[in-house]
Amino acid sequence: GYGTVEVTLSLEENTGTTNREAKIIIKGGDRISPIEVTVLQKGDRFRNESEKSVSDVADLPIGSLAKIKESQVVAVSSEAFIITDGKTMILIQGNANDVKVGSQVALTGDVIEVNGISAILLDEILSVAGGTYTEGEPRDITNESAYAPGKVEFVKLDAIYTTAGTFQVECVDVAVPFMPAVSLSALANHNVSVIGYAVGQIGGLTALNVTAVEDLGEVEVDGIVFEDNFDWLAEFAKNLNAGDAVGQDNPSTTAPNV
């Protein structure tokens, strides 16, 4: 019918671990369209989980739920950050917009495997507090040919950063950047000294979350007596209708007078 009706709704807290939802439908006469309101109550997957330290979480099996007590952030990149309890470090994959190096954070997440080591897929940051962090002395892995980190470790590496995006020591690829916190794009074919965090292995190479890099200069190649990229030929090639045999996969293409 018509008029005003007061409706009182009551609901109880969702004390379960999974989400639940229900619809509230308010319906009048035949000519009045029903109004539907969906109520969603989030479950807390971590309700029954006790707070643990990073060291304890690092020993949990893959697939476990983790509620990590307040720990310090030691490194931040666009898609992840690393935290420590002073003994053990672990990689947290997820949005790091709310945290900075030095922050104290408590969080929840799922234990996953990243690059062969335990990590956390972030569910929620429970608290963030300010703070500062001073890095200790990194482990120099430059001459450790068999280095294979089983957990996150603070390291230093002196190497050549190649055009292929790898770090080479004595012509051998030893590491690759993984979600670096600094840009390396301008350092191809340069000697570099990098500091960062080893976060497992990719294709047999150490995965490095680079946090600082020192450019030690472009690599000198022995034996070069002449070097040219032949950009100056482009105008002649265009004017003389020279073909692009490689680009067009056409071996019959010619380059008259060029």
PDB file of C-alpha atoms in Angstrom:
ATOM      1  CA  GLY A   1       0.000   0.000   0.000  1.00  0.00           C
ATOM      2  CA  TYR A   2       0.963   3.609   0.612  1.00  0.00           C
ATOM      3  CA  GLY A   3       2.399   5.537   3.502  1.00  0.00           C
ATOM      4  CA  THR A   4       5.508   5.271   5.634  1.00  0.00           C
ATOM      5  CA  VAL A   5       6.644   2.097   7.330  1.00  0.00           C
ATOM      6  CA  GLU A   6       9.543   1.873   9.756  1.00  0.00           C
ATOM      7  CA  VAL A   7      11.688  -1.241   9.314  1.00  0.00           C
ATOM      8  CA  THR A   8      14.295  -2.309  11.852  1.00  0.00           C
ATOM      9  CA  LEU A   9      17.019  -4.687  10.726  1.00  0.00           C
ATOM     10  CA  SER A  10      19.486  -6.475  12.939  1.00  0.00           C
ATOM     11  CA  LEU A  11      22.447  -8.659  12.077  1.00  0.00           C
ATOM     12  CA  GLU A  12      25.164 -10.533  13.858  1.00  0.00           C
ATOM     13  CA  GLU A  13      28.899 -10.366  13.317  1.00  0.00           C
ATOM     14  CA  ASN A  14      30.322 -12.864  10.853  1.00  0.00           C
ATOM     15  CA  THR A  15      32.599 -14.930  13.067  1.00  0.00           C
ATOM     16  CA  GLY A  16      33.422 -17.383  10.293  1.00  0.00           C
ATOM     17  CA  THR A  17      36.470 -17.607   8.074  1.00  0.00           C
ATOM     18  CA  THR A  18      34.593 -17.214   4.756  1.00  0.00           C
ATOM     19  CA  ASN A  19      32.528 -14.368   3.318  1.00  0.00           C
ATOM     20  CA  ARG A  20      28.737 -14.458   3.506  1.00  0.00           C
ATOM     21  CA  GLU A  21      26.047 -12.325   1.920  1.00  0.00           C
ATOM     22  CA  ALA A  22      22.292 -11.852   2.006  1.00  0.00           C
ATOM     23  CA  LYS A  23      19.723  -9.717   0.213  1.00  0.00           C
ATOM     24  CA  ILE A  24      17.300  -7.330   1.884  1.00  0.00           C
ATOM     25  CA  ILE A  25      14.247  -6.920  -0.372  1.00  0.00           C
ATOM     26  CA  ILE A  26      11.732  -4.127   0.316  1.00  0.00           C
ATOM     27  CA  LYS A  27       8.568  -4.593  -1.726  1.00  0.00           C
ATOM     28  CA  GLY A  28       5.347  -2.579  -1.916  1.00  0.00           C
ATOM     29  CA  GLY A  29       2.276  -2.999  -4.090  1.00  0.00           C
ATOM     30  CA  ASP A  30       2.246  -4.386  -7.608  1.00  0.00           C
ATOM     31  CA  ARG A  31       3.109  -1.034  -9.188  1.00  0.00           C
ATOM     32  CA  ILE A  32       6.090  -0.377  -6.919  1.00  0.00           C
ATOM     33  CA  SER A  33       9.420  -1.833  -7.959  1.00  0.00           C
ATOM     34  CA  PRO A  34      11.134  -3.834  -5.204  1.00  0.00           C
ATOM     35  CA  ILE A  35      14.307  -2.398  -3.737  1.00  0.00           C
ATOM     36  CA  GLU A  36      17.147  -4.835  -3.163  1.00  0.00           C
ATOM     37  CA  VAL A  37      20.147  -4.244  -0.933  1.00  0.00           C
ATOM     38  CA  THR A  38      22.944  -6.800  -0.803  1.00  0.00           C
ATOM     39  CA  VAL A  39      24.770  -7.103   2.498  1.00  0.00           C
ATOM     40  CA  LEU A  40      28.245  -8.634   2.328  1.00  0.00           C
ATOM     41  CA  GLN A  41      30.041  -9.634   5.503  1.00  0.00           C
ATOM     42  CA  LYS A  42      33.681 -10.470   5.019  1.00  0.00           C
ATOM     43  CA  GLY A  43      34.974 -13.524   6.761  1.00  0.00           C
ATOM     44  CA  ASP A  44      38.369 -13.438   8.437  1.00  0.00           C
ATOM     45  CA  ARG A  45      40.557 -16.257   7.094  1.00  0.00           C
ATOM     46  CA  PHE A  46      43.136 -15.361   9.709  1.00  0.00           C
ATOM     47  CA  ARG A  47      40.743 -15.286  12.690  1.00  0.00           C
ATOM     48  CA  ASN A  48      42.194 -18.422  14.237  1.00  0.00           C
ATOM     49  CA  GLU A  49      45.809 -17.662  13.355  1.00  0.00           C
ATOM     50  CA  SER A  50      48.199 -16.517  16.076  1.00  0.00           C
ATOM     51  CA  GLU A  51      50.750 -13.807  15.404  1.00  0.00           C
ATOM     52  CA  LYS A  52      54.133 -15.148  14.342  1.00  0.00           C
ATOM     53  CA  SER A  53      57.585 -13.708  13.757  1.00  0.00           C
ATOM     54  CA  VAL A  54      59.171 -13.615  10.327  1.00  0.00           C
ATOM     55  CA  SER A  55      61.523 -16.410  11.423  1.00  0.00           C
ATOM     56  CA  ASP A  56      58.588 -18.646  12.359  1.00  0.00           C
ATOM     57  CA  VAL A  57      56.657 -17.832   9.181  1.00  0.00           C
ATOM     58  CA  ALA A  58      59.679 -18.652   7.005  1.00  0.00           C
ATOM     59  CA  ASP A  59      59.445 -22.261   8.230  1.00  0.00           C
ATOM     60  CA  LEU A  60      55.741 -22.703   7.411  1.00  0.00           C
ATOM     61  CA  PRO A  61      54.797 -24.968   4.474  1.00  0.00           C
ATOM     62  CA  ILE A  62      53.614 -23.458   1.192  1.00  0.00           C
ATOM     63  CA  GLY A  63      49.871 -22.731   1.328  1.00  0.00           C
ATOM     64  CA  SER A  64      49.827 -21.838   5.031  1.00  0.00           C
ATOM     65  CA  LEU A  65      48.145 -18.716   6.374  1.00  0.00           C
ATOM     66  CA  ALA A  66      50.455 -16.232   8.053  1.00  0.00           C
ATOM     67  CA  LYS A  67      49.677 -13.429  10.504  1.00  0.00           C
ATOM     68  CA  ILE A  68      53.006 -11.630  10.965  1.00  0.00           C
ATOM     69  CA  LYS A  69      53.625  -9.517  14.037  1.00  0.00           C
ATOM     70  CA  GLU A  70      55.179  -6.063  13.740  1.00  0.00           C
ATOM     71  CA  SER A  71      58.341  -6.309  11.603  1.00  0.00           C
ATOM     72  CA  GLN A  72      60.641  -3.800   9.944  1.00  0.00           C
ATOM     73  CA  VAL A  73      60.690  -2.982   6.227  1.00  0.00           C
ATOM     74  CA  VAL A  74      64.224  -3.153   4.812  1.00  0.00           C
ATOM     75  CA  ALA A  75      63.570  -2.677   1.071  1.00  0.00           C
ATOM     76  CA  VAL A  76      60.714  -1.520  -1.152  1.00  0.00           C
ATOM     77  CA  SER A  77      60.048  -1.892  -4.883  1.00  0.00           C
ATOM     78  CA  SER A  78      56.918  -1.151  -6.920  1.00  0.00           C
ATOM     79  CA  GLU A  79      55.416  -4.630  -6.527  1.00  0.00           C
ATOM     80  CA  ALA A  80      56.926  -5.978  -3.326  1.00  0.00           C
ATOM     81  CA  PHE A  81      58.810  -5.240  -0.135  1.00  0.00           C
ATOM     82  CA  ILE A  82      61.066  -7.120   2.253  1.00  0.00           C
ATOM     83  CA  ILE A  83      60.638  -7.305   6.020  1.00  0.00           C
ATOM     84  CA  THR A  84      62.756  -8.645   8.878  1.00  0.00           C
ATOM     85  CA  ASP A  85      62.441  -9.543  12.541  1.00  0.00           C
ATOM     86  CA  GLY A  86      66.158  -8.918  13.045  1.00  0.00           C
ATOM     87  CA  LYS A  87      67.044 -12.549  12.331  1.00  0.00           C
ATOM     88  CA  THR A  88      65.292 -13.575   9.117  1.00  0.00           C
ATOM     89  CA  MET A  89      64.081 -11.651   6.072  1.00  0.00           C
ATOM     90  CA  ILE A  90      61.165 -12.530   3.801  1.00  0.00           C
ATOM     91  CA  LEU A  91      59.741 -11.131   0.550  1.00  0.00           C
ATOM     92  CA  ILE A  92      56.185  -9.778   0.605  1.00  0.00           C
ATOM     93  CA  GLN A  93      54.533  -9.672  -2.820  1.00  0.00           C
ATOM     94  CA  GLY A  94      51.851  -7.002  -3.050  1.00  0.00           C
ATOM     95  CA  ASN A  95      51.200  -3.273  -3.242  1.00  0.00           C
ATOM     96  CA  ALA A  96      53.815  -1.399  -1.228  1.00  0.00           C
ATOM     97  CA  ASN A  97      52.347   2.106  -1.499  1.00  0.00           C
ATOM     98  CA  ASP A  98      51.710   2.379   2.242  1.00  0.00           C
ATOM     99  CA  VAL A  99      55.167   1.337   3.421  1.00  0.00           C
ATOM    100  CA  LYS A 100      58.641   2.824   3.322  1.00  0.00           C
ATOM    101  CA  VAL A 101      62.066   1.564   4.252  1.00  0.00           C
ATOM    102  CA  GLY A 102      62.192   1.604   8.047  1.00  0.00           C
ATOM    103  CA  SER A 103      58.425   1.271   8.559  1.00  0.00           C
ATOM    104  CA  GLN A 104      57.158  -1.139  11.171  1.00  0.00           C
ATOM    105  CA  VAL A 105      54.335  -3.245   9.708  1.00  0.00           C
ATOM    106  CA  ALA A 106      52.032  -6.029  10.831  1.00  0.00           C
ATOM    107  CA  LEU A 107      50.287  -7.977   8.078  1.00  0.00           C
ATOM    108  CA  THR A 108      48.495 -11.092   6.937  1.00  0.00           C
ATOM    109  CA  GLY A 109      49.148 -13.191   3.857  1.00  0.00           C
ATOM    110  CA  ASP A 110      49.537 -16.604   2.267  1.00  0.00           C
ATOM    111  CA  VAL A 111      52.822 -18.483   2.221  1.00  0.00           C
ATOM    112  CA  ILE A 112      53.891 -18.956  -1.401  1.00  0.00           C
ATOM    113  CA  GLU A 113      57.039 -19.874  -3.281  1.00  0.00           C
ATOM    114  CA  VAL A 114      58.922 -17.243  -5.277  1.00  0.00           C
ATOM    115  CA  ASN A 115      62.110 -18.139  -7.143  1.00  0.00           C
ATOM    116  CA  GLY A 116      62.403 -21.324  -5.115  1.00  0.00           C
ATOM    117  CA  ILE A 117      62.203 -19.718  -1.650  1.00  0.00           C
ATOM    118  CA  SER A 118      59.368 -18.981   0.779  1.00  0.00           C
ATOM    119  CA  ALA A 119      57.588 -15.645   0.384  1.00  0.00           C
ATOM    120  CA  ILE A 120      54.269 -14.059   1.376  1.00  0.00           C
ATOM    121  CA  LEU A 121      51.419 -13.045  -0.916  1.00  0.00           C
ATOM    122  CA  LEU A 122      50.040  -9.993   0.867  1.00  0.00           C
ATOM    123  CA  ASP A 123      46.421 -10.131   2.031  1.00  0.00           C
ATOM    124  CA  GLU A 124      46.205  -7.043   4.255  1.00  0.00           C
ATOM    125  CA  ILE A 125      48.483  -4.621   6.066  1.00  0.00           C
ATOM    126  CA  LEU A 126      47.119  -4.462   9.604  1.00  0.00           C
ATOM    127  CA  SER A 127      49.238  -1.575  10.885  1.00  0.00           C
ATOM    128  CA  VAL A 128      52.009   0.760   9.741  1.00  0.00           C
ATOM    129  CA  ALA A 129      54.252   2.845  11.973  1.00  0.00           C
ATOM    130  CA  GLY A 130      57.216   5.030  11.101  1.00  0.00           C
ATOM    131  CA  GLY A 131      60.813   4.100  11.724  1.00  0.00           C
ATOM    132  CA  THR A 132      64.329   4.064  10.310  1.00  0.00           C
ATOM    133  CA  TYR A 133      66.530   1.211   9.160  1.00  0.00           C
ATOM    134  CA  THR A 134      70.300   1.031   8.850  1.00  0.00           C
ATOM    135  CA  GLU A 135      71.634  -1.729   6.629  1.00  0.00           C
ATOM    136  CA  GLY A 136      74.405  -3.927   7.925  1.00  0.00           C
ATOM    137  CA  GLU A 137      77.371  -5.263   5.973  1.00  0.00           C
ATOM    138  CA  PRO A 138      76.310  -7.126   2.818  1.00  0.00           C
ATOM    139  CA  ARG A 139      77.684 -10.548   1.938  1.00  0.00           C
ATOM    140  CA  ASP A 140      80.010 -10.208  -1.069  1.00  0.00           C
ATOM    141  CA  ILE A 141      78.964 -12.914  -3.541  1.00  0.00           C
ATOM    142  CA  THR A 142      81.180 -11.730  -6.422  1.00  0.00           C
ATOM    143  CA  ASN A 143      83.494 -14.734  -6.251  1.00  0.00           C
ATOM    144  CA  GLU A 144      80.977 -17.275  -4.948  1.00  0.00           C
ATOM    145  CA  SER A 145      80.360 -19.292  -8.111  1.00  0.00           C
ATOM    146  CA  ALA A 146      78.102 -21.786  -6.323  1.00  0.00           C
ATOM    147  CA  TYR A 147      76.028 -19.192  -4.443  1.00  0.00           C
ATOM    148  CA  ALA A 148      72.373 -20.279  -4.266  1.00  0.00           C
ATOM    149  CA  PRO A 149      70.300 -18.418  -1.647  1.00  0.00           C
ATOM    150  CA  GLY A 150      67.782 -20.522   0.245  1.00  0.00           C
ATOM    151  CA  LYS A 151      66.245 -17.420   1.832  1.00  0.00           C
ATOM    152  CA  VAL A 152      66.374 -13.642   1.410  1.00  0.00           C
ATOM    153  CA  GLU A 153      69.880 -12.326   2.053  1.00  0.00           C
ATOM    154  CA  PHE A 154      71.546  -8.892   1.895  1.00  0.00           C
ATOM    155  CA  VAL A 155      74.361  -9.095  -0.670  1.00  0.00           C
ATOM    156  CA  LYS A 156      76.882  -7.168  -2.769  1.00  0.00           C
ATOM    157  CA  LEU A 157      78.020  -8.011  -6.308  1.00  0.00           C
ATOM    158  CA  ASP A 158      80.680  -6.493  -8.575  1.00  0.00           C
ATOM    159  CA  ALA A 159      79.922  -7.449 -12.170  1.00  0.00           C
ATOM    160  CA  ILE A 160      79.247  -6.376 -15.745  1.00  0.00           C
ATOM    161  CA  TYR A 161      75.606  -5.579 -16.448  1.00  0.00           C
ATOM    162  CA  THR A 162      75.063  -6.967 -19.947  1.00  0.00           C
ATOM    163  CA  THR A 163      72.787  -5.825 -22.762  1.00  0.00           C
ATOM    164  CA  ALA A 164      70.852  -9.067 -22.161  1.00  0.00           C
ATOM    165  CA  GLY A 165      69.963  -7.897 -18.637  1.00  0.00           C
ATOM    166  CA  THR A 166      72.238 -10.234 -16.693  1.00  0.00           C
ATOM    167  CA  PHE A 167      75.129  -9.700 -14.314  1.00  0.00           C
ATOM    168  CA  GLN A 168      78.370 -11.320 -15.493  1.00  0.00           C
ATOM    169  CA  VAL A 169      81.530 -12.134 -13.559  1.00  0.00           C
ATOM    170  CA  GLU A 170      84.487 -13.229 -15.715  1.00  0.00           C
ATOM    171  CA  CYS A 171      82.187 -13.755 -18.737  1.00  0.00           C
ATOM    172  CA  VAL A 172      79.788 -16.002 -16.788  1.00  0.00           C
ATOM    173  CA  ASP A 173      76.188 -15.006 -16.035  1.00  0.00           C
ATOM    174  CA  VAL A 174      75.673 -15.158 -12.265  1.00  0.00           C
ATOM    175  CA  ALA A 175      72.589 -13.064 -11.497  1.00  0.00           C
ATOM    176  CA  VAL A 176      69.520 -11.314 -12.934  1.00  0.00           C
ATOM    177  CA  PRO A 177      67.553  -8.331 -11.580  1.00  0.00           C
ATOM    178  CA  PHE A 178      64.233  -9.180  -9.917  1.00  0.00           C
ATOM    179  CA  MET A 179      61.796  -6.327  -9.224  1.00  0.00           C
ATOM    180  CA  PRO A 180      64.693  -3.882  -8.751  1.00  0.00           C
ATOM    181  CA  ALA A 181      64.161  -0.749  -6.676  1.00  0.00           C
ATOM    182  CA  VAL A 182      66.477   1.259  -8.968  1.00  0.00           C
ATOM    183  CA  SER A 183      66.660   1.615 -12.755  1.00  0.00           C
ATOM    184  CA  LEU A 184      69.390  -0.313 -14.567  1.00  0.00           C
ATOM    185  CA  SER A 185      68.391   0.485 -18.166  1.00  0.00           C
ATOM    186  CA  ALA A 186      71.227   2.991 -18.771  1.00  0.00           C
ATOM    187  CA  LEU A 187      73.935   0.688 -17.432  1.00  0.00           C
ATOM    188  CA  ALA A 188      74.065  -1.978 -20.148  1.00  0.00           C
ATOM    189  CA  ASN A 189      77.674  -2.965 -20.916  1.00  0.00           C
ATOM    190  CA  HIS A 190      78.926  -1.168 -17.797  1.00  0.00           C
ATOM    191  CA  ASN A 191      80.940  -2.354 -14.841  1.00  0.00           C
ATOM    192  CA  VAL A 192      78.709  -1.981 -11.790  1.00  0.00           C
ATOM    193  CA  SER A 193      78.791  -2.575  -8.076  1.00  0.00           C
ATOM    194  CA  VAL A 194      75.301  -3.438  -6.858  1.00  0.00           C
ATOM    195  CA  ILE A 195      73.849  -3.861  -3.397  1.00  0.00           C
ATOM    196  CA  GLY A 196      70.519  -5.501  -2.743  1.00  0.00           C
ATOM    197  CA  TYR A 197      68.695  -8.602  -1.650  1.00  0.00           C
ATOM    198  CA  ALA A 198      69.110 -12.081  -3.079  1.00  0.00           C
ATOM    199  CA  VAL A 199      65.610 -13.545  -3.431  1.00  0.00           C
ATOM    200  CA  GLY A 200      66.126 -17.060  -4.761  1.00  0.00           C
ATOM    201  CA  GLN A 201      67.123 -18.133  -8.252  1.00  0.00           C
ATOM    202  CA  ILE A 202      65.759 -17.690 -11.777  1.00  0.00           C
ATOM    203  CA  GLY A 203      67.046 -20.169 -14.332  1.00  0.00           C
ATOM    204  CA  GLY A 204      69.994 -21.059 -12.143  1.00  0.00           C
ATOM    205  CA  LEU A 205      70.988 -17.406 -11.657  1.00  0.00           C
ATOM    206  CA  THR A 206      70.680 -15.444  -8.406  1.00  0.00           C
ATOM    207  CA  ALA A 207      67.600 -13.182  -8.439  1.00  0.00           C
ATOM    208  CA  LEU A 208      68.640  -9.747  -7.166  1.00  0.00           C
ATOM    209  CA  ASN A 209      66.318  -7.094  -5.798  1.00  0.00           C
ATOM    210  CA  VAL A 210      68.801  -4.253  -6.452  1.00  0.00           C
ATOM    211  CA  THR A 211      68.471  -1.331  -4.025  1.00  0.00           C
ATOM    212  CA  ALA A 212      71.646   0.622  -4.892  1.00  0.00           C
ATOM    213  CA  VAL A 213      74.059   0.631  -7.821  1.00  0.00           C
ATOM    214  CA  GLU A 214      77.401   2.300  -8.501  1.00  0.00           C
ATOM    215  CA  ASP A 215      78.384   2.833 -12.142  1.00  0.00           C
ATOM    216  CA  LEU A 216      82.056   1.977 -12.569  1.00  0.00           C
ATOM    217  CA  GLY A 217      82.241   2.897 -16.253  1.00  0.00           C
ATOM    218  CA  GLU A 218      81.631   1.355 -19.628  1.00  0.00           C
ATOM    219  CA  VAL A 219      83.326  -1.931 -20.378  1.00  0.00           C
ATOM    220  CA  GLU A 220      86.399  -1.634 -22.612  1.00  0.00           C
ATOM    221  CA  VAL A 221      86.502  -4.285 -25.331  1.00  0.00           C
ATOM    222  CA  ASP A 222      90.007  -5.384 -26.315  1.00  0.00           C
ATOM    223  CA  GLY A 223      90.946  -5.579 -29.981  1.00  0.00           C
ATOM    224  CA  ILE A 224      88.553  -2.998 -31.464  1.00  0.00           C
ATOM    225  CA  VAL A 225      90.339  -0.789 -34.022  1.00  0.00           C
ATOM    226  CA  PHE A 226      87.206   0.577 -35.728  1.00  0.00           C
ATOM    227  CA  GLU A 227      83.630   0.926 -34.509  1.00  0.00           C
ATOM    228  CA  ASP A 228      80.592   2.413 -36.278  1.00  0.00           C
ATOM    229  CA  ASN A 229      76.844   1.852 -36.122  1.00  0.00           C
ATOM    230  CA  PHE A 230      76.466   3.031 -39.753  1.00  0.00           C
ATOM    231  CA  ASP A 231      73.559   5.383 -39.052  1.00  0.00           C
ATOM    232  CA  TRP A 232      74.972   7.647 -41.758  1.00  0.00           C
ATOM    233  CA  LEU A 233      74.059   5.003 -44.376  1.00  0.00           C
ATOM    234  CA  ALA A 234      70.321   5.352 -43.721  1.00  0.00           C
ATOM    235  CA  GLU A 235      69.837   8.385 -45.995  1.00  0.00           C
ATOM    236  CA  PHE A 236      71.699   6.763 -48.890  1.00  0.00           C
ATOM    237  CA  ALA A 237      69.769   3.510 -48.493  1.00  0.00           C
ATOM    238  CA  LYS A 238      66.461   5.372 -48.611  1.00  0.00           C
ATOM    239  CA  ASN A 239      67.345   7.506 -51.637  1.00  0.00           C
ATOM    240  CA  LEU A 240      68.697   4.540 -53.594  1.00  0.00           C
ATOM    241  CA  ASN A 241      65.759   2.256 -52.734  1.00  0.00           C
ATOM    242  CA  ALA A 242      67.956  -0.293 -51.005  1.00  0.00           C
ATOM    243  CA  GLY A 243      66.009  -3.335 -49.806  1.00  0.00           C
ATOM    244  CA  ASP A 244      65.857  -4.761 -46.295  1.00  0.00           C
ATOM    245  CA  ALA A 245      66.836  -8.387 -46.817  1.00  0.00           C
ATOM    246  CA  VAL A 246      66.830  -9.295 -43.124  1.00  0.00           C
ATOM    247  CA  GLY A 247      63.795  -7.303 -42.007  1.00  0.00           C
ATOM    248  CA  GLN A 248      61.648  -8.540 -44.918  1.00  0.00           C
ATOM    249  CA  ASP A 249      63.124 -12.048 -44.930  1.00  0.00           C
ATOM    250  CA  ASN A 250      63.815 -11.604 -48.640  1.00  0.00           C
ATOM    251  CA  PRO A 251      67.309 -12.723 -49.709  1.00  0.00           C
ATOM    252  CA  SER A 252      66.748 -11.520 -53.274  1.00  0.00           C
ATOM    253  CA  THR A 253      66.533  -7.901 -52.152  1.00  0.00           C
ATOM    254  CA  THR A 254      69.371  -5.766 -53.519  1.00  0.00           C
ATOM    255  CA  ALA A 255      71.159  -2.637 -52.414  1.00  0.00           C
ATOM    256  CA  PRO A 256      72.172  -0.865 -55.659  1.00  0.00           C
ATOM    257  CA  ASN A 257      75.249   1.324 -55.381  1.00  0.00           C
ATOM    258  CA  VAL A 258      75.238   1.012 -51.585  1.00  0.00           C
TER     259      VAL A 258
END
